[in-house]
Short mmCIF file of C-alpha atoms in Angstrom, two decimals:
data_model
loop_
_atom_site.label_atom_id
_atom_site.label_comp_id
_atom_site.label_asym_id
_atom_site.label_seq_id
_atom_site.Cartn_x
_atom_site.Cartn_y
_atom_site.Cartn_z
CA UNK A 1 -106.03 102.73 -69.10
CA UNK A 2 -105.71 99.97 -66.39
CA UNK A 3 -103.85 96.85 -67.37
CA UNK A 4 -105.58 93.60 -66.60
CA UNK A 5 -103.38 91.02 -64.98
CA UNK A 6 -103.53 87.44 -66.72
CA UNK A 7 -105.45 84.71 -65.08
CA UNK A 8 -103.07 82.31 -63.34
CA UNK A 9 -100.60 84.84 -62.26
CA UNK A 10 -99.79 83.96 -58.57
CA UNK A 11 -97.61 85.20 -55.76
CA UNK A 12 -96.56 84.03 -52.32
CA UNK A 13 -95.75 86.56 -49.49
CA UNK A 14 -94.00 85.61 -46.33
CA UNK A 15 -94.36 88.52 -43.90
CA UNK A 16 -92.86 88.73 -40.27
CA UNK A 17 -94.46 89.77 -37.15
CA UNK A 18 -93.24 93.03 -35.41
CA UNK A 19 -92.96 94.64 -31.96
CA UNK A 20 -93.65 98.34 -31.80
CA UNK A 21 -92.57 101.10 -29.39
CA UNK A 22 -89.70 98.97 -27.88
CA UNK A 23 -90.24 100.93 -24.68
CA UNK A 24 -89.66 104.69 -25.20
CA UNK A 25 -90.31 104.86 -29.01
CA UNK A 26 -94.09 105.24 -28.88
CA UNK A 27 -95.56 104.99 -32.52
CA UNK A 28 -91.85 105.40 -33.73
CA UNK A 29 -89.69 102.36 -33.04
CA UNK A 30 -90.35 98.97 -34.63
CA UNK A 31 -88.75 95.68 -34.90
CA UNK A 32 -89.45 92.60 -37.14
CA UNK A 33 -89.27 89.24 -35.57
CA UNK A 34 -89.03 85.70 -36.94
CA UNK A 35 -92.78 84.69 -36.71
CA UNK A 36 -94.46 84.58 -39.97
CA UNK A 37 -97.80 84.68 -41.83
CA UNK A 38 -97.91 83.31 -45.38
CA UNK A 39 -100.30 84.65 -47.89
CA UNK A 40 -100.89 83.08 -51.33
CA UNK A 41 -102.86 85.04 -53.92
CA UNK A 42 -103.82 83.84 -57.45
CA UNK A 43 -105.73 85.60 -60.23
CA UNK A 44 -108.76 83.52 -61.14
CA UNK A 45 -111.53 84.02 -63.79
CA UNK A 46 -114.09 85.69 -61.53
CA UNK A 47 -115.14 86.20 -57.87
CA UNK A 48 -113.39 86.19 -54.62
CA UNK A 49 -112.22 83.02 -52.71
CA UNK A 50 -110.61 83.45 -49.17
CA UNK A 51 -109.33 80.66 -47.10
CA UNK A 52 -107.72 81.25 -43.53
CA UNK A 53 -105.89 78.63 -41.57
CA UNK A 54 -103.99 78.88 -38.33
CA UNK A 55 -104.33 81.97 -35.98
CA UNK A 56 -107.75 83.75 -36.46
CA UNK A 57 -109.17 81.06 -38.79
CA UNK A 58 -112.63 81.21 -37.08
CA UNK A 59 -112.56 85.00 -36.44
CA UNK A 60 -111.84 86.64 -39.84
CA UNK A 61 -114.52 87.49 -42.56
CA UNK A 62 -114.06 85.49 -45.67
CA UNK A 63 -115.08 88.12 -48.08
CA UNK A 64 -114.17 91.65 -49.15
CA UNK A 65 -113.90 92.70 -45.56
CA UNK A 66 -110.79 90.67 -44.85
CA UNK A 67 -107.88 93.08 -44.21
CA UNK A 68 -105.62 91.16 -46.63
CA UNK A 69 -108.19 91.57 -49.40
CA UNK A 70 -108.72 95.13 -48.78
CA UNK A 71 -104.91 95.80 -48.82
CA UNK A 72 -104.76 93.80 -51.98
CA UNK A 73 -107.34 96.09 -53.70
CA UNK A 74 -105.52 99.26 -52.41
CA UNK A 75 -102.37 98.01 -53.92
CA UNK A 76 -103.89 97.03 -57.21
CA UNK A 77 -105.50 100.51 -57.50
CA UNK A 78 -102.27 102.16 -56.72
CA UNK A 79 -100.43 100.18 -59.32
CA UNK A 80 -103.26 100.91 -61.80
CA UNK A 81 -103.90 97.18 -62.63
CA UNK A 82 -107.21 95.06 -62.42
CA UNK A 83 -108.00 91.41 -61.90
CA UNK A 84 -111.01 89.50 -62.97
CA UNK A 85 -111.00 87.48 -59.66
CA UNK A 86 -108.94 86.48 -56.73
CA UNK A 87 -108.10 83.41 -54.69
CA UNK A 88 -106.46 84.27 -51.30
CA UNK A 89 -105.19 81.82 -48.92
CA UNK A 90 -103.76 82.89 -45.52
CA UNK A 91 -101.74 80.69 -43.35
CA UNK A 92 -101.34 82.58 -40.09
CA UNK A 93 -98.82 82.01 -37.27
CA UNK A 94 -98.69 85.62 -35.79
CA UNK A 95 -101.11 85.65 -32.58
CA UNK A 96 -103.83 88.24 -33.35
CA UNK A 97 -104.54 91.20 -31.09
CA UNK A 98 -101.51 90.33 -28.91
CA UNK A 99 -99.21 93.33 -29.72
CA UNK A 100 -97.14 91.40 -32.45
CA UNK A 101 -98.31 93.42 -35.40
CA UNK A 102 -100.86 90.89 -36.87
CA UNK A 103 -102.97 93.51 -38.54
CA UNK A 104 -99.97 95.45 -39.94
CA UNK A 105 -98.54 92.09 -41.26
CA UNK A 106 -101.98 91.43 -42.96
CA UNK A 107 -101.86 94.93 -44.68
CA UNK A 108 -98.30 94.53 -45.70
CA UNK A 109 -98.93 90.95 -47.08
CA UNK A 110 -101.91 92.50 -49.13
CA UNK A 111 -100.04 95.50 -50.68
CA UNK A 112 -96.90 93.35 -51.38
CA UNK A 113 -99.03 90.67 -52.97
CA UNK A 114 -100.64 93.18 -55.25
CA UNK A 115 -97.33 94.86 -56.04
CA UNK A 116 -95.97 91.38 -56.97
CA UNK A 117 -98.87 90.63 -59.23
CA UNK A 118 -98.43 93.94 -60.96
CA UNK A 119 -94.70 93.36 -61.69
CA UNK A 120 -93.26 95.26 -58.66
CA UNK A 121 -94.00 98.71 -60.05
CA UNK A 122 -94.59 100.33 -56.67
CA UNK A 123 -91.71 102.01 -54.84
CA UNK A 124 -90.80 101.19 -51.19
CA UNK A 125 -92.12 104.52 -49.92
CA UNK A 126 -95.43 103.97 -51.63
CA UNK A 127 -95.67 100.39 -50.05
CA UNK A 128 -94.98 101.82 -46.59
CA UNK A 129 -97.56 104.52 -47.08
CA UNK A 130 -100.21 102.14 -48.42
CA UNK A 131 -99.80 99.52 -45.51
CA UNK A 132 -99.49 102.09 -42.81
CA UNK A 133 -102.66 103.95 -43.90
CA UNK A 134 -104.61 100.85 -42.55
CA UNK A 135 -102.83 101.16 -39.29
CA UNK A 136 -102.74 104.97 -38.80
CA UNK A 137 -98.94 104.87 -37.85
CA UNK A 138 -96.06 103.19 -39.60
CA UNK A 139 -93.93 101.56 -36.94
CA UNK A 140 -95.28 97.95 -37.30
CA UNK A 141 -95.84 97.97 -41.10
CA UNK A 142 -92.52 99.51 -41.82
CA UNK A 143 -90.78 96.95 -39.75
CA UNK A 144 -92.48 94.10 -41.53
CA UNK A 145 -91.61 95.68 -45.02
CA UNK A 146 -87.95 96.77 -44.30
CA UNK A 147 -86.86 94.00 -41.70
CA UNK A 148 -84.62 94.51 -38.69
CA UNK A 149 -85.55 97.69 -36.66
CA UNK A 150 -87.08 100.93 -38.04
CA UNK A 151 -87.27 104.48 -36.94
CA UNK A 152 -90.64 105.73 -38.45
CA UNK A 153 -92.49 109.02 -38.37
CA UNK A 154 -95.68 110.71 -39.64
CA UNK A 155 -95.98 114.01 -41.45
CA UNK A 156 -99.06 115.79 -41.04
CA UNK A 157 -100.03 118.74 -43.14
CA UNK A 158 -100.51 122.10 -41.41
CA UNK A 159 -104.18 122.53 -42.70
CA UNK A 160 -105.01 118.82 -41.93
CA UNK A 161 -106.46 118.51 -45.41
CA UNK A 162 -103.81 116.38 -46.96
CA UNK A 163 -103.55 112.66 -45.88
CA UNK A 164 -100.76 111.92 -43.43
CA UNK A 165 -97.53 110.84 -45.02
CA UNK A 166 -95.72 107.82 -43.32
CA UNK A 167 -91.97 107.45 -43.48
CA UNK A 168 -89.50 105.02 -42.00
CA UNK A 169 -85.68 104.26 -42.10
CA UNK A 170 -84.29 100.86 -41.37
CA UNK A 171 -81.71 100.17 -38.58
CA UNK A 172 -79.58 97.14 -38.74
CA UNK A 173 -79.68 95.30 -35.49
CA UNK A 174 -76.55 93.95 -33.77
CA UNK A 175 -76.22 90.26 -34.68
CA UNK A 176 -76.14 89.17 -31.06
CA UNK A 177 -79.50 90.60 -30.10
CA UNK A 178 -82.41 88.18 -30.00
CA UNK A 179 -86.03 88.56 -28.91
CA UNK A 180 -88.07 86.47 -26.55
CA UNK A 181 -91.81 86.98 -26.55
CA UNK A 182 -94.09 86.22 -23.57
CA UNK A 183 -97.56 85.87 -25.05
CA UNK A 184 -100.46 85.79 -22.64
CA UNK A 185 -103.57 83.85 -23.54
CA UNK A 186 -105.86 86.80 -23.92
CA UNK A 187 -106.46 89.54 -26.51
CA UNK A 188 -106.06 93.17 -26.20
CA UNK A 189 -107.71 95.77 -28.33
CA UNK A 190 -105.33 98.44 -29.38
CA UNK A 191 -107.96 101.27 -29.19
CA UNK A 192 -109.15 100.05 -25.77
CA UNK A 193 -105.57 100.13 -24.47
CA UNK A 194 -105.03 103.60 -26.12
CA UNK A 195 -107.90 105.10 -24.36
CA UNK A 196 -106.21 104.83 -20.88
CA UNK A 197 -103.35 107.11 -22.02
CA UNK A 198 -103.48 110.79 -20.93
CA UNK A 199 -103.91 113.54 -23.42
CA UNK A 200 -101.02 115.55 -21.92
CA UNK A 201 -97.71 114.48 -20.39
CA UNK A 202 -95.13 116.45 -18.48
CA UNK A 203 -92.06 117.98 -20.08
CA UNK A 204 -89.86 115.92 -17.67
CA UNK A 205 -91.42 112.66 -19.01
CA UNK A 206 -91.24 113.75 -22.54
CA UNK A 207 -87.56 114.62 -22.06
CA UNK A 208 -86.96 111.20 -20.50
CA UNK A 209 -88.53 109.44 -23.37
CA UNK A 210 -86.70 111.41 -25.98
CA UNK A 211 -83.33 110.52 -24.37
CA UNK A 212 -84.11 106.88 -23.98
CA UNK A 213 -85.43 106.50 -27.61
CA UNK A 214 -82.12 108.09 -28.72
CA UNK A 215 -80.22 105.41 -26.44
CA UNK A 216 -82.32 102.69 -27.92
CA UNK A 217 -81.39 103.44 -31.52
CA UNK A 218 -77.71 103.06 -30.59
CA UNK A 219 -78.35 100.16 -28.45
CA UNK A 220 -80.06 98.24 -31.26
CA UNK A 221 -77.23 99.00 -33.78
CA UNK A 222 -74.00 98.92 -31.86
CA UNK A 223 -74.41 98.72 -28.12
CA UNK A 224 -76.47 95.83 -26.74
CA UNK A 225 -75.25 96.65 -23.34
CA UNK A 226 -77.47 99.77 -23.27
CA UNK A 227 -80.68 97.80 -24.08
CA UNK A 228 -81.94 97.88 -20.58
CA UNK A 229 -81.59 101.60 -20.25
CA UNK A 230 -82.86 102.07 -23.77
CA UNK A 231 -86.18 100.28 -23.20
CA UNK A 232 -87.17 102.56 -20.21
CA UNK A 233 -90.36 104.46 -20.62
CA UNK A 234 -92.54 106.89 -18.99
CA UNK A 235 -95.13 107.87 -21.69
CA UNK A 236 -97.56 104.88 -21.93
CA UNK A 237 -96.52 101.61 -20.19
CA UNK A 238 -97.37 102.71 -16.58
CA UNK A 239 -100.97 103.86 -17.73
CA UNK A 240 -101.51 100.62 -19.47
CA UNK A 241 -100.65 98.63 -16.45
CA UNK A 242 -104.20 99.25 -15.05
CA UNK A 243 -105.73 97.29 -17.96
CA UNK A 244 -102.94 94.86 -18.60
CA UNK A 245 -102.02 93.79 -14.91
CA UNK A 246 -100.55 90.41 -16.08
CA UNK A 247 -98.34 92.13 -18.70
CA UNK A 248 -97.18 94.85 -16.34
CA UNK A 249 -96.28 92.17 -13.64
CA UNK A 250 -94.15 90.36 -16.15
CA UNK A 251 -92.37 93.61 -17.48
CA UNK A 252 -91.52 94.47 -13.95
CA UNK A 253 -90.33 90.94 -12.96
CA UNK A 254 -88.25 90.55 -15.99
CA UNK A 255 -86.66 94.08 -15.54
CA UNK A 256 -85.90 93.38 -11.88
CA UNK A 257 -83.89 90.40 -13.02
CA UNK A 258 -82.00 92.60 -15.25
CA UNK A 259 -83.67 91.73 -18.67
CA UNK A 260 -84.60 94.65 -21.06
CA UNK A 261 -88.29 93.80 -21.12
CA UNK A 262 -91.11 96.14 -22.34
CA UNK A 263 -94.75 96.06 -23.49
CA UNK A 264 -94.84 94.92 -27.24
CA UNK A 265 -96.91 97.45 -28.97
CA UNK A 266 -100.29 97.84 -27.22
CA UNK A 267 -99.86 94.44 -25.52
CA UNK A 268 -100.54 92.10 -24.05
CA UNK A 269 -97.23 90.48 -25.23
CA UNK A 270 -94.11 91.29 -23.24
CA UNK A 271 -90.95 91.37 -25.34
CA UNK A 272 -87.34 90.99 -24.01
CA UNK A 273 -84.35 92.03 -26.19
CA UNK A 274 -81.17 90.77 -25.20
CA UNK A 275 -77.95 88.80 -26.08
CA UNK A 276 -78.70 86.35 -23.23
CA UNK A 277 -81.45 83.82 -22.88
CA UNK A 278 -84.04 84.43 -20.30
CA UNK A 279 -83.52 82.02 -17.27
CA UNK A 280 -85.19 78.70 -17.66
CA UNK A 281 -87.06 79.09 -14.18
CA UNK A 282 -88.79 82.19 -15.38
CA UNK A 283 -89.78 80.65 -18.67
CA UNK A 284 -91.20 77.55 -16.76
CA UNK A 285 -93.04 79.89 -14.42
CA UNK A 286 -94.50 81.86 -17.26
CA UNK A 287 -95.52 78.68 -19.16
CA UNK A 288 -97.33 77.32 -15.92
CA UNK A 289 -99.37 80.64 -15.84
CA UNK A 290 -100.60 80.04 -19.38
CA UNK A 291 -98.04 82.42 -21.04
CA UNK A 292 -96.50 81.11 -24.37
CA UNK A 293 -92.73 81.92 -24.52
CA UNK A 294 -91.25 82.27 -28.03
CA UNK A 295 -87.54 82.51 -28.66
CA UNK A 296 -87.31 84.55 -31.93
CA UNK A 297 -84.57 86.04 -34.14
CA UNK A 298 -84.57 89.50 -35.61
CA UNK A 299 -86.32 89.17 -39.06
CA UNK A 300 -85.38 90.38 -42.45
CA UNK A 301 -87.64 92.07 -44.84
CA UNK A 302 -90.99 90.63 -46.15
CA UNK A 303 -90.38 88.22 -48.87
CA UNK A 304 -92.41 87.98 -52.20
CA UNK A 305 -92.06 85.09 -54.65
CA UNK A 306 -93.88 85.06 -57.97
CA UNK A 307 -95.48 81.89 -59.28
CA UNK A 308 -96.45 80.21 -55.97
CA UNK A 309 -100.02 79.81 -55.16
#
């Protein structure tokens, strides 16, 4: 029999943004960065109240369709608990539809809030599974949950009848590595950008990316000097260039200057991982062209605090 959570129980979730792929690790590598959404959830007597401020405040439904609410419901169901009503307040700083994991952060915030309300009864692997289910792949969600970098993978049953199982392992990032995000002033649909990818790739390109993804896992942890080589890719970025020309231009320009730049997730954000700051003249040029430049740290795991609403 489900347990009902008492009215007045509340929780605050601070969830980091994330960058996926990191060049060669398509749907596999992810990284948490220090840009945060804050979600406050309180159990109330009845109904649903949703408030959104900041990024996406005029674009998100304020009812059961909201992704945070759907994720809360999934988490409560998994924990076998019920509530009479919910008050959900979202303060968003993560740019939406820009390749910084905003939807994954929303899913993570929801399942983590539910777990907090339920007394933290769900395992880490269950939380990754629940949040990743909303995305269809675990790289962004796992990064926001675990912090630092992640290597993630998906297990699909042979018969195709069992739901995919999402897994991830954390990789602690070298302390000198910082992130710089170049965020263009336009949105990119993940599904639209995925449609330009070919259904088949050459064995040569696949081998190239396998080797660079392996290099990247070493570069992140121990060898920042290998970041430029570790962020090379032949599986997706060149194909996406035709629909994201501004992003492709900045990836190429930054790399030509020696910066380890790559398309963050499905874009349009371009991310640089380096131990050195990007030259001020490049930052100023990007800013003049309407690109927001954010200097970010590598983030730790999502934070959940009980009793804050």
